[in-house]
């Protein structure tokens, strides 16, 4: 009986774990703003080019298209448009998406990427 | 240096280095494959490709260090920093100059050409130095940049081909974290409530 209860409890726990993976929470742009401030601001700003290009209007923009930023040749000719899916792939591993790019910074958590993208999308609409 | 000065640390070193080298070969897949095939020219071009990837990461790091040096310069010249804080800012700037020199050296050794610094006027515009009106403003900018730099160095670690360079990136992140901690304390900002608040 005790064993059965333990097994059921374990099953219940793993079920909870699975559903939370399957039904990921909605992207949170406010959390994305805080993540942006700690993870991206070392190299990027919304309204000025710094180590990386400016981001205020990056959502919906064509990759490598800010005129006065010195992009890698690879990103310039990539013809990518920055939307949810392309940004997610870029942040997961920029080199996989665009071999020869020069950002190289990765965001390993899918939830973090989703929140960051929601923030960039909101910033482009403002 | 005589081996007696090493207090038993010496025997450990070669083993550790061998370990690093083995994992290094595993990561350097292109080079490793070329070595297995035994082609000299393949090995050379694979090594060059690996090094050029690392050089590109190091050059972005160097651009970041140039900016950090400029940010502290702008802070120091603003007249907004009072004496004990000014000294700390100058010391942090000297750390960043040390990072710059180490990166320039490494990029050169790998056969790359180090990016140069932009002009102070351009940094002032990019960092919006004209919005800084108090010592607190300067410290807040420095804290944001230092935290960003620590996270930047952590986030590029998996991209390095050479594990020894990944370790350098971690060491740079540690320095930036030390700077951020001091700045956050000076600003009265709380320490992070949760563990593992930095990185990836």
PDB file of C-alpha atoms in Angstrom:
ATOM      1  CA  UNK A   1       0.000   0.000   0.000  1.00  0.00           C
ATOM      2  CA  UNK A   2       2.753   2.349   1.066  1.00  0.00           C
ATOM      3  CA  UNK A   3       4.753   1.469  -2.036  1.00  0.00           C
ATOM      4  CA  UNK A   4       1.733   1.995  -4.228  1.00  0.00           C
ATOM      5  CA  UNK A   5       1.152   5.397  -2.664  1.00  0.00           C
ATOM      6  CA  UNK A   6       4.786   6.305  -3.293  1.00  0.00           C
ATOM      7  CA  UNK A   7       4.587   5.180  -6.903  1.00  0.00           C
ATOM      8  CA  UNK A   8       1.407   7.157  -7.429  1.00  0.00           C
ATOM      9  CA  UNK A   9       2.972  10.191  -5.817  1.00  0.00           C
ATOM     10  CA  UNK A  10       6.010   9.864  -8.069  1.00  0.00           C
ATOM     11  CA  UNK A  11       3.772   9.505 -11.127  1.00  0.00           C
ATOM     12  CA  UNK A  12       1.838  12.554 -10.065  1.00  0.00           C
ATOM     13  CA  UNK A  13       5.001  14.566  -9.730  1.00  0.00           C
ATOM     14  CA  UNK A  14       6.337  13.546 -13.114  1.00  0.00           C
ATOM     15  CA  UNK A  15       2.936  14.311 -14.643  1.00  0.00           C
ATOM     16  CA  UNK A  16       3.108  17.807 -13.199  1.00  0.00           C
ATOM     17  CA  UNK A  17       6.641  18.171 -14.530  1.00  0.00           C
ATOM     18  CA  UNK A  18       5.556  17.056 -17.989  1.00  0.00           C
ATOM     19  CA  UNK A  19       2.498  19.260 -18.233  1.00  0.00           C
ATOM     20  CA  UNK A  20       4.511  22.291 -17.196  1.00  0.00           C
ATOM     21  CA  UNK A  21       6.843  21.476 -20.094  1.00  0.00           C
ATOM     22  CA  UNK A  22       4.023  20.877 -22.543  1.00  0.00           C
ATOM     23  CA  UNK A  23       2.032  23.926 -21.568  1.00  0.00           C
ATOM     24  CA  UNK A  24       4.827  26.458 -21.246  1.00  0.00           C
ATOM     25  CA  UNK A  25       3.633  29.718 -19.723  1.00  0.00           C
ATOM     26  CA  UNK A  26       2.955  32.704 -21.944  1.00  0.00           C
ATOM     27  CA  UNK A  27       5.976  34.890 -22.727  1.00  0.00           C
ATOM     28  CA  UNK A  28       6.440  37.674 -20.184  1.00  0.00           C
ATOM     29  CA  UNK A  29       7.726  40.922 -21.724  1.00  0.00           C
ATOM     30  CA  UNK A  30       8.325  42.547 -18.326  1.00  0.00           C
ATOM     31  CA  UNK A  31      10.572  39.709 -17.272  1.00  0.00           C
ATOM     32  CA  UNK A  32      12.131  39.953 -20.732  1.00  0.00           C
ATOM     33  CA  UNK A  33      12.961  43.618 -20.054  1.00  0.00           C
ATOM     34  CA  UNK A  34      14.805  42.670 -16.873  1.00  0.00           C
ATOM     35  CA  UNK A  35      16.623  39.856 -18.667  1.00  0.00           C
ATOM     36  CA  UNK A  36      17.537  42.248 -21.461  1.00  0.00           C
ATOM     37  CA  UNK A  37      19.023  44.618 -18.933  1.00  0.00           C
ATOM     38  CA  UNK A  38      21.239  41.978 -17.393  1.00  0.00           C
ATOM     39  CA  UNK A  39      22.093  39.776 -20.395  1.00  0.00           C
ATOM     40  CA  UNK A  40      22.123  41.989 -23.471  1.00  0.00           C
ATOM     41  CA  UNK A  41      23.080  45.461 -22.194  1.00  0.00           C
ATOM     42  CA  UNK A  42      26.756  44.501 -21.963  1.00  0.00           C
ATOM     43  CA  UNK A  43      26.775  44.765 -25.766  1.00  0.00           C
ATOM     44  CA  UNK A  44      23.454  46.261 -26.924  1.00  0.00           C
ATOM     45  CA  UNK A  45      21.176  49.222 -26.315  1.00  0.00           C
ATOM     46  CA  UNK A  46      17.724  49.869 -27.715  1.00  0.00           C
ATOM     47  CA  UNK A  47      18.537  53.181 -29.390  1.00  0.00           C
ATOM     48  CA  UNK A  48      22.295  53.292 -30.053  1.00  0.00           C
ATOM     49  CA  UNK A  49      24.733  50.927 -31.765  1.00  0.00           C
ATOM     50  CA  UNK A  50      27.417  49.806 -29.360  1.00  0.00           C
ATOM     51  CA  UNK A  51      29.340  46.530 -29.442  1.00  0.00           C
ATOM     52  CA  UNK A  52      26.261  45.132 -31.167  1.00  0.00           C
ATOM     53  CA  UNK A  53      23.614  46.903 -33.282  1.00  0.00           C
ATOM     54  CA  UNK A  54      20.713  48.847 -31.752  1.00  0.00           C
ATOM     55  CA  UNK A  55      17.607  46.879 -30.889  1.00  0.00           C
ATOM     56  CA  UNK A  56      14.678  49.279 -30.541  1.00  0.00           C
ATOM     57  CA  UNK A  57      13.207  48.251 -33.896  1.00  0.00           C
ATOM     58  CA  UNK A  58      14.951  44.901 -34.366  1.00  0.00           C
ATOM     59  CA  UNK A  59      11.731  42.884 -34.266  1.00  0.00           C
ATOM     60  CA  UNK A  60      10.522  42.796 -37.873  1.00  0.00           C
ATOM     61  CA  UNK A  61      13.800  44.217 -39.184  1.00  0.00           C
ATOM     62  CA  UNK A  62      15.956  42.439 -41.781  1.00  0.00           C
ATOM     63  CA  UNK A  63      19.161  41.031 -40.271  1.00  0.00           C
ATOM     64  CA  UNK A  64      22.297  43.050 -40.852  1.00  0.00           C
ATOM     65  CA  UNK A  65      20.409  46.139 -42.042  1.00  0.00           C
ATOM     66  CA  UNK A  66      21.384  48.951 -39.637  1.00  0.00           C
ATOM     67  CA  UNK A  67      23.358  51.217 -41.976  1.00  0.00           C
ATOM     68  CA  UNK A  68      25.998  52.529 -39.587  1.00  0.00           C
ATOM     69  CA  UNK A  69      26.793  49.244 -37.808  1.00  0.00           C
ATOM     70  CA  UNK A  70      29.739  47.075 -38.905  1.00  0.00           C
ATOM     71  CA  UNK A  71      28.145  43.615 -39.262  1.00  0.00           C
ATOM     72  CA  UNK A  72      29.835  40.333 -40.074  1.00  0.00           C
ATOM     73  CA  UNK A  73      29.602  39.524 -43.792  1.00  0.00           C
ATOM     74  CA  UNK A  74      27.673  36.381 -42.847  1.00  0.00           C
ATOM     75  CA  UNK A  75      24.845  38.189 -41.053  1.00  0.00           C
ATOM     76  CA  UNK A  76      24.666  40.865 -43.749  1.00  0.00           C
ATOM     77  CA  UNK A  77      23.980  38.360 -46.488  1.00  0.00           C
ATOM     78  CA  UNK A  78      21.724  36.084 -44.385  1.00  0.00           C
ATOM     79  CA  UNK A  79      18.416  37.636 -45.558  1.00  0.00           C
ATOM     80  CA  UNK A  80      16.801  36.675 -42.274  1.00  0.00           C
ATOM     81  CA  UNK A  81      13.895  38.714 -40.937  1.00  0.00           C
ATOM     82  CA  UNK A  82      13.825  38.919 -37.136  1.00  0.00           C
ATOM     83  CA  UNK A  83      10.587  37.366 -35.850  1.00  0.00           C
ATOM     84  CA  UNK A  84       9.770  34.943 -33.011  1.00  0.00           C
ATOM     85  CA  UNK A  85      11.162  31.838 -34.709  1.00  0.00           C
ATOM     86  CA  UNK A  86      14.300  33.395 -36.174  1.00  0.00           C
ATOM     87  CA  UNK A  87      15.109  35.248 -32.952  1.00  0.00           C
ATOM     88  CA  UNK A  88      14.609  32.059 -30.958  1.00  0.00           C
ATOM     89  CA  UNK A  89      17.039  30.158 -33.206  1.00  0.00           C
ATOM     90  CA  UNK A  90      19.545  33.052 -33.099  1.00  0.00           C
ATOM     91  CA  UNK A  91      19.522  33.313 -29.331  1.00  0.00           C
ATOM     92  CA  UNK A  92      19.711  29.540 -28.879  1.00  0.00           C
ATOM     93  CA  UNK A  93      22.887  29.353 -30.961  1.00  0.00           C
ATOM     94  CA  UNK A  94      23.704  32.172 -33.376  1.00  0.00           C
ATOM     95  CA  UNK A  95      26.444  30.145 -35.079  1.00  0.00           C
ATOM     96  CA  UNK A  96      24.000  27.354 -35.950  1.00  0.00           C
ATOM     97  CA  UNK A  97      21.643  29.855 -37.584  1.00  0.00           C
ATOM     98  CA  UNK A  98      24.265  32.016 -39.310  1.00  0.00           C
ATOM     99  CA  UNK A  99      27.699  30.394 -39.545  1.00  0.00           C
ATOM    100  CA  UNK A 100      30.351  33.104 -39.429  1.00  0.00           C
ATOM    101  CA  UNK A 101      28.314  35.574 -37.368  1.00  0.00           C
ATOM    102  CA  UNK A 102      30.147  37.443 -34.612  1.00  0.00           C
ATOM    103  CA  UNK A 103      27.709  37.585 -31.676  1.00  0.00           C
ATOM    104  CA  UNK A 104      28.311  34.067 -30.304  1.00  0.00           C
ATOM    105  CA  UNK A 105      26.296  34.785 -27.172  1.00  0.00           C
ATOM    106  CA  UNK A 106      23.798  32.053 -26.301  1.00  0.00           C
ATOM    107  CA  UNK A 107      20.667  31.999 -24.155  1.00  0.00           C
ATOM    108  CA  UNK A 108      20.128  28.373 -23.157  1.00  0.00           C
ATOM    109  CA  UNK A 109      16.725  28.641 -21.485  1.00  0.00           C
ATOM    110  CA  UNK A 110      13.719  28.534 -23.846  1.00  0.00           C
ATOM    111  CA  UNK A 111      11.596  30.449 -21.333  1.00  0.00           C
ATOM    112  CA  UNK A 112      14.225  33.211 -21.129  1.00  0.00           C
ATOM    113  CA  UNK A 113      14.384  33.415 -24.921  1.00  0.00           C
ATOM    114  CA  UNK A 114      10.608  33.664 -25.135  1.00  0.00           C
ATOM    115  CA  UNK A 115      10.514  36.491 -22.592  1.00  0.00           C
ATOM    116  CA  UNK A 116      13.358  38.363 -24.307  1.00  0.00           C
ATOM    117  CA  UNK A 117      11.623  38.075 -27.681  1.00  0.00           C
ATOM    118  CA  UNK A 118       8.328  39.301 -26.200  1.00  0.00           C
ATOM    119  CA  UNK A 119      10.203  42.310 -24.851  1.00  0.00           C
ATOM    120  CA  UNK A 120      11.876  43.071 -28.211  1.00  0.00           C
ATOM    121  CA  UNK A 121       8.522  42.747 -29.967  1.00  0.00           C
ATOM    122  CA  UNK A 122       6.918  45.173 -27.537  1.00  0.00           C
ATOM    123  CA  UNK A 123       9.858  47.593 -27.866  1.00  0.00           C
ATOM    124  CA  UNK A 124       9.410  47.649 -31.664  1.00  0.00           C
ATOM    125  CA  UNK A 125       5.717  48.498 -31.273  1.00  0.00           C
ATOM    126  CA  UNK A 126       6.305  51.366 -28.851  1.00  0.00           C
TER     127      UNK A 126
ATOM    128  CA  UNK B   1      61.249  28.299 -10.175  1.00  0.00           C
ATOM    129  CA  UNK B   2      62.422  25.249  -8.220  1.00  0.00           C
ATOM    130  CA  UNK B   3      60.013  22.391  -7.850  1.00  0.00           C
ATOM    131  CA  UNK B   4      60.291  22.510  -4.054  1.00  0.00           C
ATOM    132  CA  UNK B   5      58.492  25.860  -4.114  1.00  0.00           C
ATOM    133  CA  UNK B   6      55.447  24.253  -5.572  1.00  0.00           C
ATOM    134  CA  UNK B   7      54.470  22.342  -2.446  1.00  0.00           C
ATOM    135  CA  UNK B   8      53.170  19.275  -4.206  1.00  0.00           C
ATOM    136  CA  UNK B   9      51.115  21.284  -6.668  1.00  0.00           C
ATOM    137  CA  UNK B  10      53.569  20.491  -9.446  1.00  0.00           C
ATOM    138  CA  UNK B  11      52.710  16.811  -9.935  1.00  0.00           C
ATOM    139  CA  UNK B  12      49.041  17.718 -10.372  1.00  0.00           C
ATOM    140  CA  UNK B  13      49.624  20.234 -13.121  1.00  0.00           C
ATOM    141  CA  UNK B  14      50.654  17.943 -15.989  1.00  0.00           C
ATOM    142  CA  UNK B  15      47.663  15.686 -15.339  1.00  0.00           C
ATOM    143  CA  UNK B  16      45.329  18.634 -15.365  1.00  0.00           C
ATOM    144  CA  UNK B  17      46.894  19.961 -18.534  1.00  0.00           C
ATOM    145  CA  UNK B  18      46.564  16.574 -20.193  1.00  0.00           C
ATOM    146  CA  UNK B  19      42.904  16.529 -19.213  1.00  0.00           C
ATOM    147  CA  UNK B  20      42.344  19.986 -20.669  1.00  0.00           C
ATOM    148  CA  UNK B  21      44.095  18.949 -23.835  1.00  0.00           C
ATOM    149  CA  UNK B  22      41.991  15.840 -24.242  1.00  0.00           C
ATOM    150  CA  UNK B  23      38.744  17.701 -23.801  1.00  0.00           C
ATOM    151  CA  UNK B  24      40.169  20.352 -26.091  1.00  0.00           C
ATOM    152  CA  UNK B  25      40.663  17.848 -28.873  1.00  0.00           C
ATOM    153  CA  UNK B  26      37.125  16.604 -28.389  1.00  0.00           C
ATOM    154  CA  UNK B  27      35.794  20.102 -28.831  1.00  0.00           C
ATOM    155  CA  UNK B  28      38.128  20.901 -31.722  1.00  0.00           C
ATOM    156  CA  UNK B  29      36.273  18.437 -33.879  1.00  0.00           C
ATOM    157  CA  UNK B  30      37.486  19.776 -37.224  1.00  0.00           C
ATOM    158  CA  UNK B  31      41.092  19.706 -36.088  1.00  0.00           C
ATOM    159  CA  UNK B  32      40.677  16.333 -34.459  1.00  0.00           C
ATOM    160  CA  UNK B  33      39.219  14.841 -37.618  1.00  0.00           C
ATOM    161  CA  UNK B  34      42.006  16.365 -39.685  1.00  0.00           C
ATOM    162  CA  UNK B  35      44.535  14.865 -37.277  1.00  0.00           C
ATOM    163  CA  UNK B  36      42.914  11.443 -37.517  1.00  0.00           C
ATOM    164  CA  UNK B  37      43.011  11.648 -41.289  1.00  0.00           C
ATOM    165  CA  UNK B  38      46.620  12.777 -40.925  1.00  0.00           C
ATOM    166  CA  UNK B  39      46.536  15.458 -43.588  1.00  0.00           C
ATOM    167  CA  UNK B  40      48.925  18.323 -42.833  1.00  0.00           C
ATOM    168  CA  UNK B  41      47.098  20.877 -44.965  1.00  0.00           C
ATOM    169  CA  UNK B  42      43.733  19.822 -43.543  1.00  0.00           C
ATOM    170  CA  UNK B  43      45.116  20.187 -40.024  1.00  0.00           C
ATOM    171  CA  UNK B  44      46.408  23.646 -40.843  1.00  0.00           C
ATOM    172  CA  UNK B  45      43.165  24.889 -42.375  1.00  0.00           C
ATOM    173  CA  UNK B  46      41.065  23.322 -39.603  1.00  0.00           C
ATOM    174  CA  UNK B  47      43.254  24.986 -36.968  1.00  0.00           C
ATOM    175  CA  UNK B  48      42.971  28.303 -38.796  1.00  0.00           C
ATOM    176  CA  UNK B  49      39.180  27.998 -38.931  1.00  0.00           C
ATOM    177  CA  UNK B  50      39.011  27.123 -35.225  1.00  0.00           C
ATOM    178  CA  UNK B  51      41.292  30.021 -34.322  1.00  0.00           C
ATOM    179  CA  UNK B  52      39.402  32.510 -36.485  1.00  0.00           C
ATOM    180  CA  UNK B  53      36.162  31.608 -34.692  1.00  0.00           C
ATOM    181  CA  UNK B  54      37.814  32.246 -31.335  1.00  0.00           C
ATOM    182  CA  UNK B  55      39.414  35.448 -32.637  1.00  0.00           C
ATOM    183  CA  UNK B  56      35.990  36.766 -33.607  1.00  0.00           C
ATOM    184  CA  UNK B  57      34.665  36.110 -30.082  1.00  0.00           C
ATOM    185  CA  UNK B  58      37.751  37.712 -28.528  1.00  0.00           C
ATOM    186  CA  UNK B  59      37.414  40.776 -30.750  1.00  0.00           C
ATOM    187  CA  UNK B  60      33.844  41.361 -29.567  1.00  0.00           C
ATOM    188  CA  UNK B  61      35.158  41.014 -26.002  1.00  0.00           C
ATOM    189  CA  UNK B  62      37.886  43.535 -26.835  1.00  0.00           C
ATOM    190  CA  UNK B  63      35.279  45.984 -28.172  1.00  0.00           C
ATOM    191  CA  UNK B  64      33.448  45.588 -24.869  1.00  0.00           C
ATOM    192  CA  UNK B  65      36.630  46.310 -22.891  1.00  0.00           C
ATOM    193  CA  UNK B  66      37.383  49.407 -25.003  1.00  0.00           C
ATOM    194  CA  UNK B  67      33.896  50.660 -24.162  1.00  0.00           C
ATOM    195  CA  UNK B  68      34.315  49.905 -20.441  1.00  0.00           C
ATOM    196  CA  UNK B  69      37.590  51.850 -20.326  1.00  0.00           C
ATOM    197  CA  UNK B  70      35.859  54.775 -22.057  1.00  0.00           C
ATOM    198  CA  UNK B  71      32.865  54.601 -19.690  1.00  0.00           C
ATOM    199  CA  UNK B  72      35.123  54.931 -16.630  1.00  0.00           C
ATOM    200  CA  UNK B  73      37.028  57.711 -18.387  1.00  0.00           C
ATOM    201  CA  UNK B  74      33.769  59.580 -18.986  1.00  0.00           C
ATOM    202  CA  UNK B  75      32.831  59.025 -15.329  1.00  0.00           C
ATOM    203  CA  UNK B  76      36.212  60.178 -14.045  1.00  0.00           C
ATOM    204  CA  UNK B  77      36.201  63.291 -16.256  1.00  0.00           C
ATOM    205  CA  UNK B  78      32.587  64.175 -15.465  1.00  0.00           C
ATOM    206  CA  UNK B  79      33.560  65.792 -12.173  1.00  0.00           C
ATOM    207  CA  UNK B  80      30.630  63.909 -10.633  1.00  0.00           C
ATOM    208  CA  UNK B  81      32.667  61.331  -8.709  1.00  0.00           C
ATOM    209  CA  UNK B  82      33.885  62.167  -5.218  1.00  0.00           C
ATOM    210  CA  UNK B  83      37.205  61.003  -3.848  1.00  0.00           C
ATOM    211  CA  UNK B  84      36.889  57.443  -2.528  1.00  0.00           C
ATOM    212  CA  UNK B  85      34.522  56.494  -5.368  1.00  0.00           C
ATOM    213  CA  UNK B  86      36.752  58.127  -7.956  1.00  0.00           C
ATOM    214  CA  UNK B  87      39.700  56.011  -6.784  1.00  0.00           C
ATOM    215  CA  UNK B  88      37.678  52.826  -7.109  1.00  0.00           C
ATOM    216  CA  UNK B  89      36.544  53.855 -10.612  1.00  0.00           C
ATOM    217  CA  UNK B  90      40.141  54.434 -11.641  1.00  0.00           C
ATOM    218  CA  UNK B  91      41.124  51.052 -10.237  1.00  0.00           C
ATOM    219  CA  UNK B  92      38.324  49.291 -12.116  1.00  0.00           C
ATOM    220  CA  UNK B  93      39.376  51.103 -15.261  1.00  0.00           C
ATOM    221  CA  UNK B  94      42.907  49.783 -14.780  1.00  0.00           C
ATOM    222  CA  UNK B  95      41.487  46.224 -14.571  1.00  0.00           C
ATOM    223  CA  UNK B  96      39.727  46.823 -17.889  1.00  0.00           C
ATOM    224  CA  UNK B  97      42.966  48.100 -19.387  1.00  0.00           C
ATOM    225  CA  UNK B  98      44.598  44.869 -18.218  1.00  0.00           C
ATOM    226  CA  UNK B  99      41.791  42.880 -19.882  1.00  0.00           C
ATOM    227  CA  UNK B 100      42.274  44.893 -23.071  1.00  0.00           C
ATOM    228  CA  UNK B 101      46.010  44.228 -23.124  1.00  0.00           C
ATOM    229  CA  UNK B 102      45.537  40.507 -22.488  1.00  0.00           C
ATOM    230  CA  UNK B 103      42.937  40.274 -25.276  1.00  0.00           C
ATOM    231  CA  UNK B 104      45.068  42.236 -27.756  1.00  0.00           C
ATOM    232  CA  UNK B 105      47.975  39.936 -26.972  1.00  0.00           C
ATOM    233  CA  UNK B 106      45.919  36.743 -27.383  1.00  0.00           C
ATOM    234  CA  UNK B 107      44.264  37.902 -30.613  1.00  0.00           C
ATOM    235  CA  UNK B 108      47.712  38.704 -32.007  1.00  0.00           C
ATOM    236  CA  UNK B 109      49.064  35.300 -31.012  1.00  0.00           C
ATOM    237  CA  UNK B 110      46.145  33.625 -32.800  1.00  0.00           C
ATOM    238  CA  UNK B 111      46.989  35.540 -35.966  1.00  0.00           C
ATOM    239  CA  UNK B 112      44.058  37.953 -35.759  1.00  0.00           C
ATOM    240  CA  UNK B 113      43.989  41.718 -35.870  1.00  0.00           C
ATOM    241  CA  UNK B 114      42.608  43.364 -32.732  1.00  0.00           C
ATOM    242  CA  UNK B 115      39.783  45.896 -33.191  1.00  0.00           C
ATOM    243  CA  UNK B 116      40.722  49.412 -32.210  1.00  0.00           C
ATOM    244  CA  UNK B 117      38.961  51.748 -29.848  1.00  0.00           C
ATOM    245  CA  UNK B 118      36.348  54.243 -31.108  1.00  0.00           C
ATOM    246  CA  UNK B 119      36.761  57.925 -30.267  1.00  0.00           C
ATOM    247  CA  UNK B 120      35.693  59.240 -26.842  1.00  0.00           C
ATOM    248  CA  UNK B 121      33.028  61.387 -28.516  1.00  0.00           C
ATOM    249  CA  UNK B 122      31.426  58.338 -30.056  1.00  0.00           C
ATOM    250  CA  UNK B 123      31.422  56.443 -26.746  1.00  0.00           C
ATOM    251  CA  UNK B 124      29.906  59.468 -25.042  1.00  0.00           C
ATOM    252  CA  UNK B 125      27.082  59.495 -27.610  1.00  0.00           C
ATOM    253  CA  UNK B 126      26.528  55.723 -27.548  1.00  0.00           C
ATOM    254  CA  UNK B 127      26.429  55.628 -23.730  1.00  0.00           C
ATOM    255  CA  UNK B 128      24.456  58.879 -23.546  1.00  0.00           C
ATOM    256  CA  UNK B 129      26.986  60.497 -21.236  1.00  0.00           C
ATOM    257  CA  UNK B 130      24.992  63.743 -21.460  1.00  0.00           C
ATOM    258  CA  UNK B 131      22.268  62.156 -19.308  1.00  0.00           C
ATOM    259  CA  UNK B 132      24.656  61.636 -16.365  1.00  0.00           C
ATOM    260  CA  UNK B 133      23.951  64.272 -13.710  1.00  0.00           C
ATOM    261  CA  UNK B 134      25.162  62.799 -10.441  1.00  0.00           C
ATOM    262  CA  UNK B 135      27.580  60.328  -8.893  1.00  0.00           C
ATOM    263  CA  UNK B 136      24.676  57.914  -8.573  1.00  0.00           C
ATOM    264  CA  UNK B 137      23.959  58.132 -12.323  1.00  0.00           C
ATOM    265  CA  UNK B 138      27.575  57.287 -13.102  1.00  0.00           C
ATOM    266  CA  UNK B 139      27.589  54.362 -10.673  1.00  0.00           C
ATOM    267  CA  UNK B 140      24.297  53.041 -12.072  1.00  0.00           C
ATOM    268  CA  UNK B 141      25.677  53.112 -15.618  1.00  0.00           C
ATOM    269  CA  UNK B 142      28.875  51.406 -14.469  1.00  0.00           C
ATOM    270  CA  UNK B 143      26.903  48.739 -12.583  1.00  0.00           C
ATOM    271  CA  UNK B 144      24.699  47.994 -15.626  1.00  0.00           C
ATOM    272  CA  UNK B 145      27.706  47.717 -17.902  1.00  0.00           C
ATOM    273  CA  UNK B 146      29.656  45.538 -15.469  1.00  0.00           C
ATOM    274  CA  UNK B 147      26.744  43.159 -14.916  1.00  0.00           C
ATOM    275  CA  UNK B 148      26.163  43.058 -18.669  1.00  0.00           C
ATOM    276  CA  UNK B 149      29.841  42.346 -19.238  1.00  0.00           C
ATOM    277  CA  UNK B 150      29.890  39.525 -16.678  1.00  0.00           C
ATOM    278  CA  UNK B 151      26.881  37.954 -18.396  1.00  0.00           C
ATOM    279  CA  UNK B 152      28.353  38.543 -21.851  1.00  0.00           C
ATOM    280  CA  UNK B 153      31.530  36.673 -20.907  1.00  0.00           C
ATOM    281  CA  UNK B 154      29.510  33.818 -19.419  1.00  0.00           C
ATOM    282  CA  UNK B 155      27.202  33.591 -22.438  1.00  0.00           C
ATOM    283  CA  UNK B 156      29.977  33.210 -25.011  1.00  0.00           C
ATOM    284  CA  UNK B 157      31.804  30.438 -23.113  1.00  0.00           C
ATOM    285  CA  UNK B 158      30.131  27.558 -24.993  1.00  0.00           C
ATOM    286  CA  UNK B 159      31.135  29.074 -28.338  1.00  0.00           C
ATOM    287  CA  UNK B 160      34.908  28.856 -27.821  1.00  0.00           C
ATOM    288  CA  UNK B 161      36.773  26.135 -29.708  1.00  0.00           C
ATOM    289  CA  UNK B 162      39.687  26.251 -27.271  1.00  0.00           C
ATOM    290  CA  UNK B 163      38.737  25.390 -23.651  1.00  0.00           C
ATOM    291  CA  UNK B 164      41.693  27.429 -22.380  1.00  0.00           C
ATOM    292  CA  UNK B 165      40.090  30.527 -23.923  1.00  0.00           C
ATOM    293  CA  UNK B 166      36.721  29.586 -22.442  1.00  0.00           C
ATOM    294  CA  UNK B 167      38.462  29.622 -19.076  1.00  0.00           C
ATOM    295  CA  UNK B 168      39.863  33.076 -19.809  1.00  0.00           C
ATOM    296  CA  UNK B 169      36.314  34.208 -20.533  1.00  0.00           C
ATOM    297  CA  UNK B 170      35.211  32.841 -17.149  1.00  0.00           C
ATOM    298  CA  UNK B 171      38.053  34.678 -15.423  1.00  0.00           C
ATOM    299  CA  UNK B 172      37.059  37.924 -17.130  1.00  0.00           C
ATOM    300  CA  UNK B 173      33.470  37.320 -15.990  1.00  0.00           C
ATOM    301  CA  UNK B 174      34.730  36.904 -12.425  1.00  0.00           C
ATOM    302  CA  UNK B 175      36.474  40.298 -12.551  1.00  0.00           C
ATOM    303  CA  UNK B 176      33.355  42.007 -13.919  1.00  0.00           C
ATOM    304  CA  UNK B 177      31.246  40.332 -11.241  1.00  0.00           C
ATOM    305  CA  UNK B 178      33.593  41.654  -8.554  1.00  0.00           C
ATOM    306  CA  UNK B 179      33.180  45.161 -10.020  1.00  0.00           C
ATOM    307  CA  UNK B 180      29.405  44.819 -10.166  1.00  0.00           C
ATOM    308  CA  UNK B 181      29.235  43.617  -6.559  1.00  0.00           C
ATOM    309  CA  UNK B 182      31.182  46.612  -5.278  1.00  0.00           C
ATOM    310  CA  UNK B 183      29.098  49.035  -7.357  1.00  0.00           C
ATOM    311  CA  UNK B 184      25.819  47.451  -6.242  1.00  0.00           C
ATOM    312  CA  UNK B 185      26.926  47.775  -2.618  1.00  0.00           C
ATOM    313  CA  UNK B 186      27.867  51.420  -3.135  1.00  0.00           C
ATOM    314  CA  UNK B 187      24.415  52.027  -4.634  1.00  0.00           C
ATOM    315  CA  UNK B 188      22.701  50.199  -1.791  1.00  0.00           C
ATOM    316  CA  UNK B 189      21.230  47.673  -4.246  1.00  0.00           C
ATOM    317  CA  UNK B 190      20.298  44.310  -2.740  1.00  0.00           C
ATOM    318  CA  UNK B 191      22.291  41.218  -3.647  1.00  0.00           C
ATOM    319  CA  UNK B 192      20.409  38.743  -5.877  1.00  0.00           C
ATOM    320  CA  UNK B 193      17.881  36.754  -3.839  1.00  0.00           C
ATOM    321  CA  UNK B 194      18.398  33.578  -5.870  1.00  0.00           C
ATOM    322  CA  UNK B 195      21.521  31.581  -6.645  1.00  0.00           C
ATOM    323  CA  UNK B 196      22.784  31.295 -10.237  1.00  0.00           C
ATOM    324  CA  UNK B 197      21.433  34.715 -11.119  1.00  0.00           C
ATOM    325  CA  UNK B 198      24.282  35.281 -13.587  1.00  0.00           C
ATOM    326  CA  UNK B 199      24.858  33.678 -16.910  1.00  0.00           C
ATOM    327  CA  UNK B 200      23.367  31.700 -19.758  1.00  0.00           C
TER     328      UNK B 200
END
